[in-house]
PDB file of C-alpha atoms in Angstrom:
ATOM      1  CA  MET X 289      25.735 -64.183  23.393  1.00  0.00           C
ATOM      2  CA  VAL X 290      22.790 -61.823  23.192  1.00  0.00           C
ATOM      3  CA  SER X 291      23.429 -58.387  21.773  1.00  0.00           C
ATOM      4  CA  ALA X 292      22.134 -55.231  23.401  1.00  0.00           C
ATOM      5  CA  SER X 293      20.333 -54.167  20.252  1.00  0.00           C
ATOM      6  CA  SER X 294      17.939 -57.116  20.397  1.00  0.00           C
ATOM      7  CA  SER X 295      16.607 -56.254  23.850  1.00  0.00           C
ATOM      8  CA  SER X 296      13.442 -54.290  24.446  1.00  0.00           C
ATOM      9  CA  SER X 297      13.572 -50.547  24.965  1.00  0.00           C
ATOM     10  CA  SER X 298      12.279 -50.723  28.530  1.00  0.00           C
ATOM     11  CA  SER X 299      15.111 -52.899  29.827  1.00  0.00           C
ATOM     12  CA  THR X 300      18.824 -53.474  29.349  1.00  0.00           C
ATOM     13  CA  GLN X 301      20.803 -56.683  29.613  1.00  0.00           C
ATOM     14  CA  ARG X 302      23.791 -57.151  31.849  1.00  0.00           C
ATOM     15  CA  LYS X 303      25.635 -60.426  31.766  1.00  0.00           C
ATOM     16  CA  GLY X 304      22.599 -62.189  30.327  1.00  0.00           C
ATOM     17  CA  LYS X 305      20.125 -60.776  32.873  1.00  0.00           C
ATOM     18  CA  SER X 306      17.423 -58.278  32.020  1.00  0.00           C
ATOM     19  CA  VAL X 307      17.444 -55.185  34.230  1.00  0.00           C
ATOM     20  CA  PRO X 308      14.617 -52.616  33.952  1.00  0.00           C
ATOM     21  CA  GLU X 309      15.672 -49.035  33.166  1.00  0.00           C
ATOM     22  CA  LYS X 310      15.101 -46.389  35.762  1.00  0.00           C
ATOM     23  CA  PRO X 311      13.294 -43.272  34.594  1.00  0.00           C
ATOM     24  CA  LEU X 312      15.451 -40.172  34.508  1.00  0.00           C
ATOM     25  CA  LYS X 313      14.787 -37.608  37.144  1.00  0.00           C
ATOM     26  CA  LYS X 314      13.362 -34.395  35.812  1.00  0.00           C
ATOM     27  CA  ARG X 315      15.935 -31.716  36.092  1.00  0.00           C
ATOM     28  CA  LYS X 316      15.163 -28.264  37.395  1.00  0.00           C
ATOM     29  CA  ARG X 317      16.566 -26.822  34.192  1.00  0.00           C
ATOM     30  CA  ASP X 318      13.814 -28.618  32.223  1.00  0.00           C
ATOM     31  CA  ASP X 319      11.179 -26.978  34.433  1.00  0.00           C
ATOM     32  CA  ASP X 320      12.744 -23.568  33.823  1.00  0.00           C
ATOM     33  CA  ASP X 321      12.807 -24.179  30.060  1.00  0.00           C
ATOM     34  CA  ALA X 322       9.140 -25.188  30.081  1.00  0.00           C
ATOM     35  CA  ASN X 323       8.210 -22.052  32.042  1.00  0.00           C
ATOM     36  CA  LEU X 324      10.126 -19.851  29.626  1.00  0.00           C
ATOM     37  CA  GLN X 325       8.435 -21.492  26.651  1.00  0.00           C
ATOM     38  CA  SER X 326       4.957 -21.046  28.118  1.00  0.00           C
ATOM     39  CA  GLN X 327       5.728 -17.420  28.967  1.00  0.00           C
ATOM     40  CA  ALA X 328       6.984 -16.820  25.416  1.00  0.00           C
ATOM     41  CA  ALA X 329       3.800 -18.389  24.026  1.00  0.00           C
ATOM     42  CA  CYS X 330       1.672 -16.070  26.184  1.00  0.00           C
ATOM     43  CA  ASP X 331       3.691 -13.056  25.052  1.00  0.00           C
ATOM     44  CA  GLN X 332       3.250 -14.108  21.441  1.00  0.00           C
ATOM     45  CA  LYS X 333      -0.536 -14.370  21.926  1.00  0.00           C
ATOM     46  CA  ASP X 334      -0.541 -10.865  23.437  1.00  0.00           C
ATOM     47  CA  GLN X 335       1.343  -9.552  20.412  1.00  0.00           C
ATOM     48  CA  GLN X 336      -1.145 -11.197  18.061  1.00  0.00           C
ATOM     49  CA  ILE X 337      -4.049  -9.581  19.897  1.00  0.00           C
ATOM     50  CA  ASP X 338      -2.326  -6.192  19.739  1.00  0.00           C
ATOM     51  CA  GLN X 339      -1.818  -6.530  15.991  1.00  0.00           C
ATOM     52  CA  GLU X 340      -5.535  -7.075  15.458  1.00  0.00           C
ATOM     53  CA  GLU X 341      -6.343  -3.831  17.281  1.00  0.00           C
ATOM     54  CA  GLU X 342      -4.039  -1.711  15.115  1.00  0.00           C
ATOM     55  CA  GLU X 343      -5.174   1.255  13.075  1.00  0.00           C
ATOM     56  CA  PRO X 344      -7.300   0.590  10.021  1.00  0.00           C
ATOM     57  CA  ALA X 345      -5.683   0.518   6.604  1.00  0.00           C
ATOM     58  CA  PRO X 346      -5.036   3.913   5.029  1.00  0.00           C
ATOM     59  CA  TYR X 347      -7.526   5.463   2.633  1.00  0.00           C
ATOM     60  CA  VAL X 348      -5.877   4.944  -0.786  1.00  0.00           C
ATOM     61  CA  ILE X 349      -6.157   7.862  -3.217  1.00  0.00           C
ATOM     62  CA  LEU X 350      -5.015   7.012  -6.726  1.00  0.00           C
ATOM     63  CA  VAL X 351      -3.932   9.879  -8.992  1.00  0.00           C
ATOM     64  CA  GLN X 352      -4.050   9.076 -12.716  1.00  0.00           C
ATOM     65  CA  GLY X 353      -3.396  11.158 -15.786  1.00  0.00           C
ATOM     66  CA  PRO X 354      -1.192  11.511 -18.836  1.00  0.00           C
ATOM     67  CA  PRO X 355       2.441  12.621 -18.519  1.00  0.00           C
ATOM     68  CA  ASN X 356       3.078  16.254 -17.540  1.00  0.00           C
ATOM     69  CA  VAL X 357      -0.493  16.870 -16.448  1.00  0.00           C
ATOM     70  CA  GLY X 358       0.408  17.652 -12.825  1.00  0.00           C
ATOM     71  CA  LYS X 359       0.039  14.375 -10.910  1.00  0.00           C
ATOM     72  CA  SER X 360       3.184  14.904  -8.856  1.00  0.00           C
ATOM     73  CA  LEU X 361       2.358  18.557  -8.266  1.00  0.00           C
ATOM     74  CA  LEU X 362      -1.107  17.635  -6.962  1.00  0.00           C
ATOM     75  CA  ILE X 363       0.313  15.017  -4.589  1.00  0.00           C
ATOM     76  CA  LYS X 364       3.028  17.397  -3.356  1.00  0.00           C
ATOM     77  CA  SER X 365       0.428  20.119  -2.768  1.00  0.00           C
ATOM     78  CA  LEU X 366      -1.862  17.784  -0.822  1.00  0.00           C
ATOM     79  CA  VAL X 367       1.050  16.549   1.296  1.00  0.00           C
ATOM     80  CA  LYS X 368       2.055  20.137   2.043  1.00  0.00           C
ATOM     81  CA  PHE X 369      -1.557  21.003   2.942  1.00  0.00           C
ATOM     82  CA  TYR X 370      -1.886  18.163   5.451  1.00  0.00           C
ATOM     83  CA  THR X 371       1.640  18.082   6.885  1.00  0.00           C
ATOM     84  CA  LYS X 372       2.974  21.626   6.369  1.00  0.00           C
ATOM     85  CA  ARG X 373       6.110  20.024   4.909  1.00  0.00           C
ATOM     86  CA  SER X 374       7.227  19.904   1.326  1.00  0.00           C
ATOM     87  CA  ILE X 375       8.707  16.944  -0.492  1.00  0.00           C
ATOM     88  CA  LYS X 376      11.034  17.014  -3.473  1.00  0.00           C
ATOM     89  CA  ASP X 377      10.582  13.675  -5.199  1.00  0.00           C
ATOM     90  CA  ILE X 378       7.745  11.203  -5.179  1.00  0.00           C
ATOM     91  CA  ARG X 379       8.982   7.636  -5.076  1.00  0.00           C
ATOM     92  CA  GLY X 380       6.232   5.157  -4.438  1.00  0.00           C
ATOM     93  CA  PRO X 381       3.152   5.593  -2.282  1.00  0.00           C
ATOM     94  CA  ILE X 382       3.088   8.438   0.229  1.00  0.00           C
ATOM     95  CA  THR X 383       1.153   7.945   3.469  1.00  0.00           C
ATOM     96  CA  ILE X 384       0.228  10.883   5.673  1.00  0.00           C
ATOM     97  CA  ILE X 385      -1.716  11.173   8.903  1.00  0.00           C
ATOM     98  CA  ALA X 386      -4.798  13.317   8.326  1.00  0.00           C
ATOM     99  CA  GLY X 387      -6.471  12.864  11.712  1.00  0.00           C
ATOM    100  CA  LYS X 388      -6.391  10.855  14.913  1.00  0.00           C
ATOM    101  CA  LYS X 389      -7.528   7.664  13.211  1.00  0.00           C
ATOM    102  CA  ARG X 390      -7.309   8.541   9.532  1.00  0.00           C
ATOM    103  CA  ARG X 391      -4.358   7.980   7.240  1.00  0.00           C
ATOM    104  CA  LEU X 392      -4.275   8.906   3.562  1.00  0.00           C
ATOM    105  CA  GLN X 393      -2.079   7.154   1.039  1.00  0.00           C
ATOM    106  CA  PHE X 394      -1.432   8.884  -2.279  1.00  0.00           C
ATOM    107  CA  VAL X 395      -0.410   6.672  -5.185  1.00  0.00           C
ATOM    108  CA  GLU X 396       0.605   7.867  -8.629  1.00  0.00           C
ATOM    109  CA  CYS X 397      -0.914   5.509 -11.196  1.00  0.00           C
ATOM    110  CA  PRO X 398       1.310   4.147 -13.958  1.00  0.00           C
ATOM    111  CA  ASN X 399       0.274   4.777 -17.564  1.00  0.00           C
ATOM    112  CA  ASP X 400       0.387   1.148 -18.707  1.00  0.00           C
ATOM    113  CA  VAL X 401      -2.818  -0.890 -18.824  1.00  0.00           C
ATOM    114  CA  CYS X 402      -1.613  -3.658 -16.474  1.00  0.00           C
ATOM    115  CA  GLY X 403      -0.585  -1.101 -13.869  1.00  0.00           C
ATOM    116  CA  MET X 404      -3.927   0.666 -14.213  1.00  0.00           C
ATOM    117  CA  ILE X 405      -5.836  -2.578 -13.629  1.00  0.00           C
ATOM    118  CA  ASP X 406      -3.767  -3.436 -10.547  1.00  0.00           C
ATOM    119  CA  ALA X 407      -4.093   0.063  -9.133  1.00  0.00           C
ATOM    120  CA  SER X 408      -7.854   0.177  -9.652  1.00  0.00           C
ATOM    121  CA  LYS X 409      -8.272  -2.937  -7.491  1.00  0.00           C
ATOM    122  CA  TYR X 410      -6.870  -1.416  -4.300  1.00  0.00           C
ATOM    123  CA  ALA X 411      -7.875   2.249  -4.648  1.00  0.00           C
ATOM    124  CA  ASP X 412     -10.600   3.805  -2.512  1.00  0.00           C
ATOM    125  CA  VAL X 413     -10.783   7.043  -4.528  1.00  0.00           C
ATOM    126  CA  VAL X 414      -9.488   7.790  -8.017  1.00  0.00           C
ATOM    127  CA  ILE X 415      -8.586  11.285  -9.185  1.00  0.00           C
ATOM    128  CA  LEU X 416      -8.458  11.570 -12.981  1.00  0.00           C
ATOM    129  CA  LEU X 417      -6.346  14.529 -14.065  1.00  0.00           C
ATOM    130  CA  ILE X 418      -7.280  15.964 -17.449  1.00  0.00           C
ATOM    131  CA  ASP X 419      -5.201  18.518 -19.320  1.00  0.00           C
ATOM    132  CA  ALA X 420      -7.788  21.169 -20.217  1.00  0.00           C
ATOM    133  CA  SER X 421      -5.622  22.617 -22.974  1.00  0.00           C
ATOM    134  CA  TYR X 422      -5.444  19.230 -24.705  1.00  0.00           C
ATOM    135  CA  GLY X 423      -8.684  17.494 -23.709  1.00  0.00           C
ATOM    136  CA  PHE X 424      -9.335  13.836 -22.943  1.00  0.00           C
ATOM    137  CA  GLU X 425      -6.578  11.474 -23.927  1.00  0.00           C
ATOM    138  CA  MET X 426      -7.111   7.864 -24.889  1.00  0.00           C
ATOM    139  CA  GLU X 427      -5.375   6.618 -21.720  1.00  0.00           C
ATOM    140  CA  THR X 428      -7.882   8.510 -19.589  1.00  0.00           C
ATOM    141  CA  PHE X 429     -10.818   6.951 -21.455  1.00  0.00           C
ATOM    142  CA  GLU X 430      -9.273   3.482 -21.119  1.00  0.00           C
ATOM    143  CA  PHE X 431      -8.736   3.946 -17.412  1.00  0.00           C
ATOM    144  CA  ALA X 432     -12.281   5.246 -16.874  1.00  0.00           C
ATOM    145  CA  ASN X 433     -13.583   2.185 -18.718  1.00  0.00           C
ATOM    146  CA  LEU X 434     -11.426  -0.123 -16.566  1.00  0.00           C
ATOM    147  CA  LEU X 435     -12.773   1.532 -13.440  1.00  0.00           C
ATOM    148  CA  GLN X 436     -16.329   0.962 -14.605  1.00  0.00           C
ATOM    149  CA  VAL X 437     -15.708  -2.682 -15.536  1.00  0.00           C
ATOM    150  CA  HIS X 438     -13.956  -3.513 -12.256  1.00  0.00           C
ATOM    151  CA  GLY X 439     -16.543  -1.720 -10.133  1.00  0.00           C
ATOM    152  CA  SER X 440     -14.215   0.965  -8.935  1.00  0.00           C
ATOM    153  CA  PRO X 441     -15.110   3.226  -6.063  1.00  0.00           C
ATOM    154  CA  LYS X 442     -15.461   6.967  -6.284  1.00  0.00           C
ATOM    155  CA  VAL X 443     -13.969   8.762  -9.278  1.00  0.00           C
ATOM    156  CA  MET X 444     -13.247  12.478  -9.438  1.00  0.00           C
ATOM    157  CA  GLY X 445     -12.158  14.423 -12.514  1.00  0.00           C
ATOM    158  CA  VAL X 446      -9.828  17.396 -12.157  1.00  0.00           C
ATOM    159  CA  LEU X 447      -9.011  19.802 -14.992  1.00  0.00           C
ATOM    160  CA  THR X 448      -5.475  21.156 -15.034  1.00  0.00           C
ATOM    161  CA  HIS X 449      -3.665  23.785 -17.113  1.00  0.00           C
ATOM    162  CA  LEU X 450      -6.671  26.093 -17.107  1.00  0.00           C
ATOM    163  CA  ASP X 451      -4.342  29.084 -17.021  1.00  0.00           C
ATOM    164  CA  GLU X 452      -3.273  28.263 -20.570  1.00  0.00           C
ATOM    165  CA  PHE X 453      -6.804  28.980 -21.799  1.00  0.00           C
ATOM    166  CA  LYS X 454      -6.501  32.606 -20.806  1.00  0.00           C
ATOM    167  CA  ASP X 455      -3.120  32.915 -22.522  1.00  0.00           C
ATOM    168  CA  LYS X 456      -4.407  31.294 -25.718  1.00  0.00           C
ATOM    169  CA  GLU X 457      -7.486  33.508 -25.747  1.00  0.00           C
ATOM    170  CA  ASN X 458      -5.308  36.619 -25.431  1.00  0.00           C
ATOM    171  CA  GLU X 459      -3.097  35.391 -28.276  1.00  0.00           C
ATOM    172  CA  ARG X 460      -6.139  34.775 -30.448  1.00  0.00           C
ATOM    173  CA  ILE X 461      -7.532  38.255 -29.760  1.00  0.00           C
ATOM    174  CA  GLN X 462      -4.195  39.872 -30.520  1.00  0.00           C
ATOM    175  CA  ALA X 463      -3.812  37.843 -33.707  1.00  0.00           C
ATOM    176  CA  VAL X 464      -7.046  39.240 -35.164  1.00  0.00           C
ATOM    177  CA  PRO X 465      -6.215  42.383 -37.143  1.00  0.00           C
ATOM    178  CA  GLN X 466      -7.737  45.460 -35.687  1.00  0.00           C
ATOM    179  CA  ALA X 467     -10.385  46.788 -38.005  1.00  0.00           C
ATOM    180  CA  SER X 468     -10.545  50.476 -38.289  1.00  0.00           C
ATOM    181  CA  ILE X 469     -13.576  52.022 -36.742  1.00  0.00           C
ATOM    182  CA  LEU X 470     -14.167  54.372 -39.641  1.00  0.00           C
ATOM    183  CA  ASP X 471     -14.420  51.700 -42.339  1.00  0.00           C
TER     184      ASP X 471
END
């Protein structure tokens, strides 16, 4: 006896005779499924086109400086200037809308060398904060050198704690003994 598994795929055997298979009729449900799939593909293409026409990437402003120099205060002040809202804590990058088609993203740079290198690669502008009462710190020099080596964009230096100069000058003047005029 011949088994059914040995027959060709285009025919079946019944009682030793080969009978050709009839093609299945296409169901209406299959047509509906095909239409839905083609419509979904068109919708997906429309979404891809819309994504390409989105807003440009934000302008990344990197704020770098030693601890307690005023990085967070500067970012909070700039956010308040542009949005008229104040923020309490800075956790990660802050993006604000500065115009119809312009977004600004403020990023506080970490003080480790690896973080500085990574941050310098994606920044559009770098603001170096320098404590005027202390002067340049080694981290600031290292970061400026990294920016130069990696071909960084625009760099701006900002002096902070200038009010302490006036206080120190007053202390120095008061510390000098007053000489008598008649001597």
